[in-house]
CSV table of C-alpha atoms and ligand atoms in Angstrom, one decimal:
chain,number,residue,atom,x,y,z
Y,855,MET,CA,119.6,101.8,132.0
Y,856,ARG,CA,119.1,102.6,128.2
Y,857,SER,CA,116.1,105.1,127.3
Y,858,TRP,CA,113.1,103.8,125.1
Y,859,LEU,CA,114.1,106.3,122.6
Y,860,THR,CA,117.4,104.7,122.1
Y,861,ASN,CA,115.6,101.3,121.0
Y,862,ILE,CA,113.7,103.0,118.3
Y,863,GLN,CA,114.3,102.0,115.1
Y,864,TRP,CA,113.3,104.5,112.8
Y,865,CYS,CA,115.6,107.3,110.5
Y,866,PRO,CA,116.7,110.5,112.4
Y,867,GLY,CA,113.7,113.0,111.2
Y,868,CYS,CA,111.0,110.8,110.8
Y,869,GLY,CA,107.9,111.9,111.5
Y,870,ASP,CA,107.0,109.0,113.5
Y,871,PHE,CA,108.5,110.2,116.3
Y,872,LEU,CA,106.2,113.0,116.6
Y,873,ILE,CA,103.1,111.0,116.1
Y,874,ILE,CA,103.8,108.8,118.9
Y,875,MET,CA,104.4,111.6,121.1
Y,876,ALA,CA,101.2,112.9,119.9
Y,877,ILE,CA,99.1,109.6,120.7
Y,878,LYS,CA,101.3,109.5,123.9
Y,879,ASN,CA,100.4,112.9,125.3
Y,880,ALA,CA,96.7,112.5,124.0
Y,881,PHE,CA,96.2,109.4,126.5
Y,882,LYS,CA,98.3,111.3,129.2
Y,883,GLU,CA,95.6,114.4,129.1
Y,884,LEU,CA,92.8,112.4,128.9
Y,885,TRP,CA,93.7,110.1,132.2
Y,886,ILE,CA,93.4,107.2,130.2
Y,887,PRO,CA,96.0,104.7,132.1
Y,888,SER,CA,97.7,102.2,130.0
Y,889,HIS,CA,96.0,99.1,131.0
Y,890,LYS,CA,93.2,100.7,130.0
Y,891,ARG,CA,94.4,101.3,126.3
Y,892,VAL,CA,95.5,98.9,123.5
Y,893,VAL,CA,97.4,100.1,120.4
Y,894,VAL,CA,97.2,97.9,117.2
Y,895,SER,CA,99.6,98.3,114.7
Y,896,GLY,CA,100.0,96.7,110.7
Y,897,VAL,CA,103.6,96.4,109.4
Y,898,GLY,CA,105.7,98.9,108.5
Y,899,CYS,CA,108.2,101.9,109.9
Y,900,SER,CA,104.9,103.1,111.2
Y,901,GLY,CA,103.8,99.6,112.6
Y,902,LYS,CA,106.2,99.4,114.9
Y,903,ALA,CA,104.7,102.4,116.7
Y,904,SER,CA,102.7,100.2,119.2
Y,905,GLN,CA,105.9,98.9,120.5
Y,906,TYR,CA,106.9,102.3,121.4
Y,907,ILE,CA,103.8,103.3,123.5
Y,908,ASP,CA,102.7,102.0,126.9
Y,909,GLY,CA,100.2,100.2,127.5
Y,910,TYR,CA,98.6,96.6,125.6
Y,911,ALA,CA,100.2,96.3,122.2
Y,912,ALA,CA,99.6,94.2,119.2
Y,913,GLU,CA,101.8,94.5,116.0
Y,914,THR,CA,100.0,92.4,113.5
Y,915,LEU,CA,99.7,91.3,109.9
Y,916,HIS,CA,100.0,94.0,106.5
Y,917,GLY,CA,96.7,95.1,106.2
Y,918,ARG,CA,95.1,93.5,109.4
Y,919,THR,CA,95.5,96.2,111.6
Y,920,LEU,CA,91.6,97.4,111.8
Y,921,PRO,CA,90.0,93.3,112.0
Y,922,PHE,CA,92.5,92.9,114.6
Y,923,ALA,CA,91.4,95.8,116.3
Y,924,THR,CA,87.9,95.1,115.7
Y,925,GLY,CA,88.0,92.1,117.7
Y,926,VAL,CA,90.2,93.7,120.7
Y,927,LYS,CA,86.9,96.2,120.8
Y,928,MET,CA,83.8,93.3,120.7
Y,929,VAL,CA,85.8,91.3,123.6
Y,930,ASP,CA,86.0,94.5,125.9
Y,931,PRO,CA,84.2,97.5,124.9
Y,932,SER,CA,85.2,99.4,127.9
Y,933,LEU,CA,89.3,99.3,126.6
Y,934,THR,CA,90.4,102.0,124.4
Y,935,VAL,CA,91.2,100.8,121.2
Y,936,VAL,CA,93.9,103.1,118.7
Y,937,ALA,CA,94.7,101.2,115.7
Y,938,VAL,CA,97.8,102.7,113.8
Y,939,GLY,CA,99.5,102.0,110.3
Y,940,GLY,CA,100.6,103.2,107.2
Y,941,ASP,CA,98.9,104.2,104.0
Y,942,GLY,CA,100.1,101.0,102.4
Y,943,ASP,CA,98.9,99.5,105.1
Y,944,GLY,CA,95.4,100.8,105.6
Y,945,TYR,CA,94.6,101.9,101.8
Y,946,GLY,CA,96.4,99.5,100.1
Y,947,ILE,CA,96.2,95.8,101.3
Y,948,GLY,CA,94.0,97.0,104.2
Y,949,MET,CA,91.4,99.1,101.9
Y,950,GLY,CA,88.2,97.0,102.5
Y,951,HIS,CA,88.8,97.0,105.7
Y,952,PHE,CA,89.0,100.4,106.6
Y,953,ILE,CA,85.9,100.8,104.5
Y,954,HIS,CA,83.9,98.4,106.5
Y,955,ALA,CA,85.4,99.8,109.4
Y,956,CYS,CA,83.7,103.2,108.5
Y,957,ARG,CA,80.6,101.4,107.9
Y,958,ARG,CA,80.6,99.3,111.3
Y,959,ASP,CA,81.4,102.5,113.2
Y,960,LEU,CA,82.6,100.7,116.1
Y,961,ASP,CA,84.5,103.2,118.6
Y,962,ILE,CA,88.0,102.7,117.4
Y,963,THR,CA,90.4,105.3,116.7
Y,964,TYR,CA,92.6,104.9,113.3
Y,965,ILE,CA,95.5,106.9,112.8
Y,966,VAL,CA,97.3,106.5,109.6
Y,967,PHE,CA,100.9,107.7,109.2
Y,968,ASN,CA,100.6,108.8,105.8
Y,969,ASN,CA,104.1,109.2,104.1
Y,970,GLU,CA,102.9,108.5,100.6
Y,971,ASN,CA,105.0,105.6,99.9
Y,972,TYR,CA,105.9,101.8,101.4
Y,973,ALA,CA,108.6,103.2,103.4
Y,974,LEU,CA,109.4,99.9,105.1
Y,975,THR,CA,110.1,98.3,102.2
Y,976,THR,CA,112.4,101.1,100.5
Y,977,GLY,CA,110.4,103.5,98.9
Y,978,GLN,CA,107.6,102.1,96.4
Y,979,SER,CA,104.5,104.1,95.4
Y,980,SER,CA,101.5,104.0,97.6
Y,981,PRO,CA,97.7,104.4,97.0
Y,982,THR,CA,98.7,108.2,98.0
Y,983,THR,CA,101.5,109.0,96.2
Y,984,PRO,CA,101.4,111.9,94.1
Y,985,ILE,CA,101.3,112.3,90.5
Y,986,GLY,CA,104.8,112.6,89.0
Y,987,ALA,CA,106.5,111.4,91.9
Y,988,VAL,CA,109.8,110.0,91.7
Y,989,THR,CA,109.5,106.3,93.8
Y,990,LYS,CA,111.3,102.9,93.5
Y,991,THR,CA,108.4,101.7,91.6
Y,992,ALA,CA,107.9,105.1,89.4
Y,993,PRO,CA,111.3,105.9,88.2
Y,994,GLU,CA,109.8,108.2,85.7
Y,995,GLY,CA,107.3,110.0,87.9
Y,996,ASN,CA,104.3,108.0,89.1
Y,997,LEU,CA,101.1,108.1,86.7
Y,998,ILE,CA,98.2,107.2,89.0
Y,999,LYS,CA,96.1,109.4,90.7
Y,1000,PRO,CA,96.2,109.4,94.5
Y,1001,LEU,CA,93.2,108.5,96.3
Y,1002,ASP,CA,91.7,111.1,98.8
Y,1003,PRO,CA,91.2,109.3,102.4
Y,1004,VAL,CA,89.1,111.6,104.0
Y,1005,ALA,CA,86.4,111.6,101.1
Y,1006,LEU,CA,86.9,108.1,100.9
Y,1007,ALA,CA,85.9,107.5,104.5
Y,1008,GLU,CA,83.2,110.1,104.7
Y,1009,HIS,CA,81.5,108.3,101.7
Y,1010,ALA,CA,81.5,105.1,103.5
Y,1011,GLY,CA,79.9,106.4,106.5
Y,1012,CYS,CA,82.5,108.1,108.7
Y,1013,SER,CA,81.3,110.6,111.2
Y,1014,PHE,CA,84.8,111.7,112.3
Y,1015,SER,CA,87.5,111.9,109.7
Y,1016,LYS,CA,90.3,114.7,109.7
Y,1017,THR,CA,93.8,115.3,108.1
Y,1018,ALA,CA,96.9,116.6,110.2
Y,1019,HIS,CA,100.4,116.8,109.7
Y,1020,SER,CA,103.2,115.1,112.0
Y,1021,LYS,CA,104.8,118.9,112.2
Y,1022,ASN,CA,101.8,120.4,113.9
Y,1023,PHE,CA,102.1,118.9,117.0
Y,1024,GLN,CA,99.8,120.6,119.2
Y,1025,GLU,CA,96.9,120.6,116.7
Y,1026,LEU,CA,97.8,117.0,115.8
Y,1027,LYS,CA,97.5,115.7,119.7
Y,1028,GLU,CA,94.0,117.7,120.2
Y,1029,ILE,CA,92.7,116.1,117.1
Y,1030,ILE,CA,93.6,112.8,118.5
Y,1031,LYS,CA,92.2,113.4,121.9
Y,1032,ALA,CA,88.9,114.9,120.1
Y,1033,ALA,CA,89.1,111.4,117.9
Y,1034,ILE,CA,89.1,109.1,121.2
Y,1035,GLN,CA,86.3,111.1,122.9
Y,1036,HIS,CA,84.6,110.4,119.8
Y,1037,LYS,CA,81.3,107.9,120.0
Y,1038,GLY,CA,82.0,105.8,117.0
Y,1039,PHE,CA,84.7,105.2,114.3
Y,1040,SER,CA,87.2,108.3,114.0
Y,1041,HIS,CA,90.2,108.3,111.3
Y,1042,ILE,CA,93.0,110.9,111.2
Y,1043,ASP,CA,94.7,110.9,108.2
Y,1044,VAL,CA,98.5,112.2,109.2
Y,1045,GLU,CA,101.1,113.5,107.0
Y,1046,GLN,CA,104.0,112.5,107.7
Y,1047,ASP,CA,107.8,113.3,107.2
Y,1048,CYS,CA,109.9,110.4,105.7
Y,1049,PRO,CA,113.2,112.0,104.6
Y,1050,SER,CA,114.6,108.9,103.4
Y,1051,PHE,CA,111.9,108.5,100.5
Y,1052,ARG,CA,109.2,110.8,100.5
Y,1053,ARG,CA,111.9,113.2,98.8
Y,1054,TRP,CA,109.0,115.0,96.8
Y,1055,ALA,CA,107.7,116.5,100.2
Y,1056,MET,CA,110.9,117.8,101.5
L,710,LIG,C1,100.8,90.7,103.5
L,710,LIG,C2,102.2,91.1,103.5
L,710,LIG,N1,102.8,91.6,101.7
L,710,LIG,C3,103.6,92.2,102.0
L,710,LIG,C4,104.3,92.7,103.3
L,710,LIG,C5,105.7,93.6,102.7
L,710,LIG,N2,105.4,94.7,103.4
L,710,LIG,C6,105.8,95.2,104.4
L,710,LIG,S1,105.8,96.5,104.9
L,710,LIG,C7,104.9,97.1,103.5
L,710,LIG,C8,104.5,98.3,103.0
L,710,LIG,C9,104.8,99.3,104.5
L,710,LIG,O1,104.4,100.8,103.7
L,710,LIG,P1,103.1,101.4,104.8
L,710,LIG,O2,102.0,100.3,105.0
L,710,LIG,O3,103.0,102.7,104.2
L,710,LIG,O4,104.0,101.6,105.9
L,710,LIG,P2,105.4,102.6,106.5
L,710,LIG,O5,106.5,101.5,106.2
L,710,LIG,O6,105.4,103.3,105.0
L,710,LIG,O7,105.2,103.2,107.4
L,710,LIG,C10,104.8,96.1,102.6
L,710,LIG,C11,104.5,95.6,101.3
L,710,LIG,C12,104.0,91.9,104.4
L,710,LIG,N3,104.8,92.2,105.0
L,710,LIG,N4,103.0,91.1,104.4
L,711,LIG,S1,112.2,104.8,106.2
L,711,LIG,FE1,110.9,106.8,106.1
L,711,LIG,S2,108.9,106.0,107.4
L,711,LIG,FE2,110.6,104.9,107.7
L,711,LIG,S3,111.8,105.1,109.2
L,711,LIG,FE3,112.9,106.1,108.1
L,711,LIG,S4,111.9,108.1,107.6
L,711,LIG,FE4,110.5,107.0,109.1
L,712,LIG,MG1,103.5,104.4,104.2
């Protein structure tokens, strides 16, 4: 029998492995059974995460992670709803939904796999690419100031918005547990290693 790990389509060394392990462990330690949890993802390398975590899952459209998660939570508030997606998904095409989810404050946890680029489409600049980083769309270095996701979330009314790093596994897992237990919308911006395209951080 093939292990679930052998079916994963991420590059060796990708931080996404650690993030999904932290999510799986958080669910386990909070005793949330698989039939009471829903992981909703967008499109991207990060979007595949929903397929790799036991429980109900939906891989939706690029940038539409939060509207889908909002619908799930409104239909059955007893479910634990975790939305996951990339920085391009949530802070680019889905930015409007992110701000309104902060304002709406439904009890959803939103985990952004922030690798500072559009990785699935092979490394274009995203809204969090740092100044000077060389990407497919900025071969001479990115000129556009990156946004600060936590400051933005807090300004929009989010009462739980934190940063974490995929490498700090224990801390990440505890932040995810606290976010799931938080009553209202919670947001975690996880800095994620992407050895294939985020070379400026390696
Ligand atoms: C509406 C729409 N526009 C563009 C795309 C192409 N597309 C797929 S993934 C992606 C970017 C993914 O970047 P990010 O959300 O940061 O996720 P990552 O792959 O880095 O995890 C884009 C532009 C798409 N699938 N749908
Ligand atoms: S391209 Fe980057 S984000 Fe995508 S699987 Fe590879 S290392 Fe991970
Ligand atoms: Mg990305």
